[in-house]
Short mmCIF file of C-alpha atoms in Angstrom, two decimals:
data_model
loop_
_atom_site.label_atom_id
_atom_site.label_comp_id
_atom_site.label_asym_id
_atom_site.label_seq_id
_atom_site.Cartn_x
_atom_site.Cartn_y
_atom_site.Cartn_z
CA GLN C 17 -0.87 -7.83 3.75
CA VAL C 18 -0.09 -10.87 5.89
CA GLN C 19 1.35 -10.64 9.38
CA LEU C 20 3.06 -13.59 11.01
CA VAL C 21 3.75 -13.59 14.75
CA GLU C 22 5.96 -16.26 16.27
CA SER C 23 6.01 -17.25 19.93
CA GLY C 24 7.30 -20.02 22.14
CA GLY C 25 11.03 -19.47 21.99
CA GLY C 26 13.25 -19.41 25.04
CA LEU C 27 16.13 -20.98 26.89
CA VAL C 28 16.12 -24.77 27.29
CA GLN C 29 18.66 -27.35 28.39
CA PRO C 30 20.04 -29.91 25.95
CA GLY C 31 17.56 -32.75 25.55
CA GLY C 32 14.64 -30.49 26.34
CA SER C 33 11.64 -29.52 24.25
CA LEU C 34 9.97 -26.38 22.98
CA ARG C 35 6.92 -25.73 20.87
CA LEU C 36 6.97 -22.75 18.55
CA SER C 37 3.76 -21.21 17.31
CA CYS C 38 3.11 -18.88 14.40
CA ALA C 39 -0.17 -17.01 14.16
CA ALA C 40 -1.11 -15.61 10.76
CA SER C 41 -3.40 -12.70 10.07
CA VAL C 42 -4.66 -13.69 6.66
CA SER C 43 -8.04 -14.44 5.22
CA ILE C 44 -7.12 -17.63 3.38
CA PHE C 45 -4.36 -19.26 5.42
CA SER C 46 -4.92 -22.65 3.83
CA ILE C 47 -3.50 -21.57 0.45
CA TYR C 48 0.00 -21.02 1.84
CA THR C 49 2.78 -23.54 2.15
CA MET C 50 4.21 -22.81 5.59
CA ASP C 51 7.84 -23.10 6.56
CA TRP C 52 10.06 -22.68 9.58
CA TYR C 53 13.54 -21.32 8.96
CA ARG C 54 16.32 -20.63 11.41
CA GLN C 55 19.40 -18.46 11.46
CA ALA C 56 22.29 -18.81 13.86
CA PRO C 57 24.78 -15.96 14.41
CA GLY C 58 27.24 -15.77 11.53
CA LYS C 59 25.36 -18.35 9.48
CA GLN C 60 22.94 -18.27 6.58
CA ARG C 61 19.24 -18.71 7.14
CA GLU C 62 18.31 -22.35 6.61
CA LEU C 63 15.07 -24.17 5.98
CA VAL C 64 14.10 -26.36 8.91
CA ALA C 65 10.66 -27.72 8.05
CA THR C 66 7.87 -27.31 5.50
CA ILE C 67 4.22 -28.24 5.45
CA THR C 68 2.30 -27.89 2.20
CA THR C 69 -1.33 -26.96 1.69
CA GLY C 70 -2.03 -30.69 1.43
CA GLY C 71 -0.23 -31.48 4.68
CA ILE C 72 2.94 -32.96 3.18
CA ARG C 73 5.88 -32.44 5.53
CA ASN C 74 9.57 -32.15 4.80
CA TYR C 75 12.46 -31.63 7.18
CA ALA C 76 16.12 -30.72 7.13
CA ASP C 77 18.27 -33.78 7.77
CA SER C 78 19.60 -32.18 10.95
CA VAL C 79 16.15 -32.16 12.61
CA LYS C 80 14.51 -35.30 11.21
CA GLY C 81 13.10 -37.45 13.98
CA ARG C 82 13.28 -34.61 16.50
CA PHE C 83 11.11 -31.81 15.07
CA THR C 84 7.50 -31.97 13.91
CA ILE C 85 5.73 -29.30 11.90
CA SER C 86 1.95 -29.06 11.95
CA ARG C 87 -0.74 -26.61 10.93
CA ASP C 88 -4.25 -25.76 12.02
CA ASN C 89 -6.01 -24.00 9.17
CA ALA C 90 -9.05 -23.25 11.33
CA LYS C 91 -6.81 -21.25 13.69
CA ASN C 92 -4.54 -19.79 10.99
CA ALA C 93 -1.57 -21.25 12.81
CA VAL C 94 1.50 -23.35 12.23
CA TYR C 95 3.56 -25.05 14.90
CA LEU C 96 7.01 -26.53 15.33
CA GLN C 97 7.40 -29.13 18.06
CA MET C 98 11.09 -29.47 18.89
CA ASN C 99 12.25 -32.41 20.98
CA ASN C 100 15.68 -33.59 22.07
CA LEU C 101 17.09 -30.13 21.47
CA LYS C 102 20.82 -29.74 20.93
CA PRO C 103 23.10 -26.72 21.35
CA GLU C 104 23.43 -26.56 17.58
CA ASP C 105 19.68 -25.87 17.36
CA THR C 106 20.34 -22.46 18.92
CA ALA C 107 19.11 -19.84 16.46
CA ALA C 108 16.43 -17.31 15.69
CA TYR C 109 13.47 -19.20 14.23
CA TYR C 110 11.30 -17.61 11.56
CA CYS C 111 7.87 -18.45 10.26
CA HIS C 112 7.40 -18.12 6.50
CA ALA C 113 4.23 -18.10 4.41
CA ASP C 114 5.13 -19.20 0.91
CA ARG C 115 3.28 -18.24 -2.26
CA ARG C 116 6.45 -17.54 -4.23
CA ALA C 117 5.06 -19.45 -7.20
CA TYR C 118 2.58 -16.56 -7.41
CA GLY C 119 5.13 -13.88 -6.68
CA TYR C 120 4.79 -13.25 -2.97
CA ASP C 121 5.70 -14.53 0.44
CA TYR C 122 5.80 -13.25 4.02
CA TRP C 123 8.09 -13.53 7.06
CA GLY C 124 7.58 -13.26 10.77
CA GLN C 125 9.86 -11.29 13.06
CA GLY C 126 11.49 -14.36 14.57
CA THR C 127 11.70 -15.96 17.99
CA GLN C 128 14.96 -16.89 19.71
CA VAL C 129 15.71 -20.45 20.76
CA THR C 130 18.76 -21.01 22.95
CA VAL C 131 19.84 -24.51 23.93
CA SER C 132 22.38 -24.41 26.71
CA SER C 133 23.16 -25.96 30.06
#
């Protein structure tokens, strides 16, 4: 069983920055593609950023140039650096460990990000 614990959310003004962290309790973290998703009230959960086992990154168009995903396999952690935050970035952010090609994946409990003046 894999446990994912997110941290780093909070309230920030527009234009500000936050760094989300996700700590994974798993023996072989490096085999997972790691994602960050977000879900705003009344909206579907959406994929924000992905980093593969080989370090390839992909982003939603809405966050390109503002968000950066990274991973530290030695620390079993994945991060999301969020800059120039906008009110529309307000959502619960979820860490996801993806091995769906092998029939399993895992979710964290989420951390709230609120962008407001």
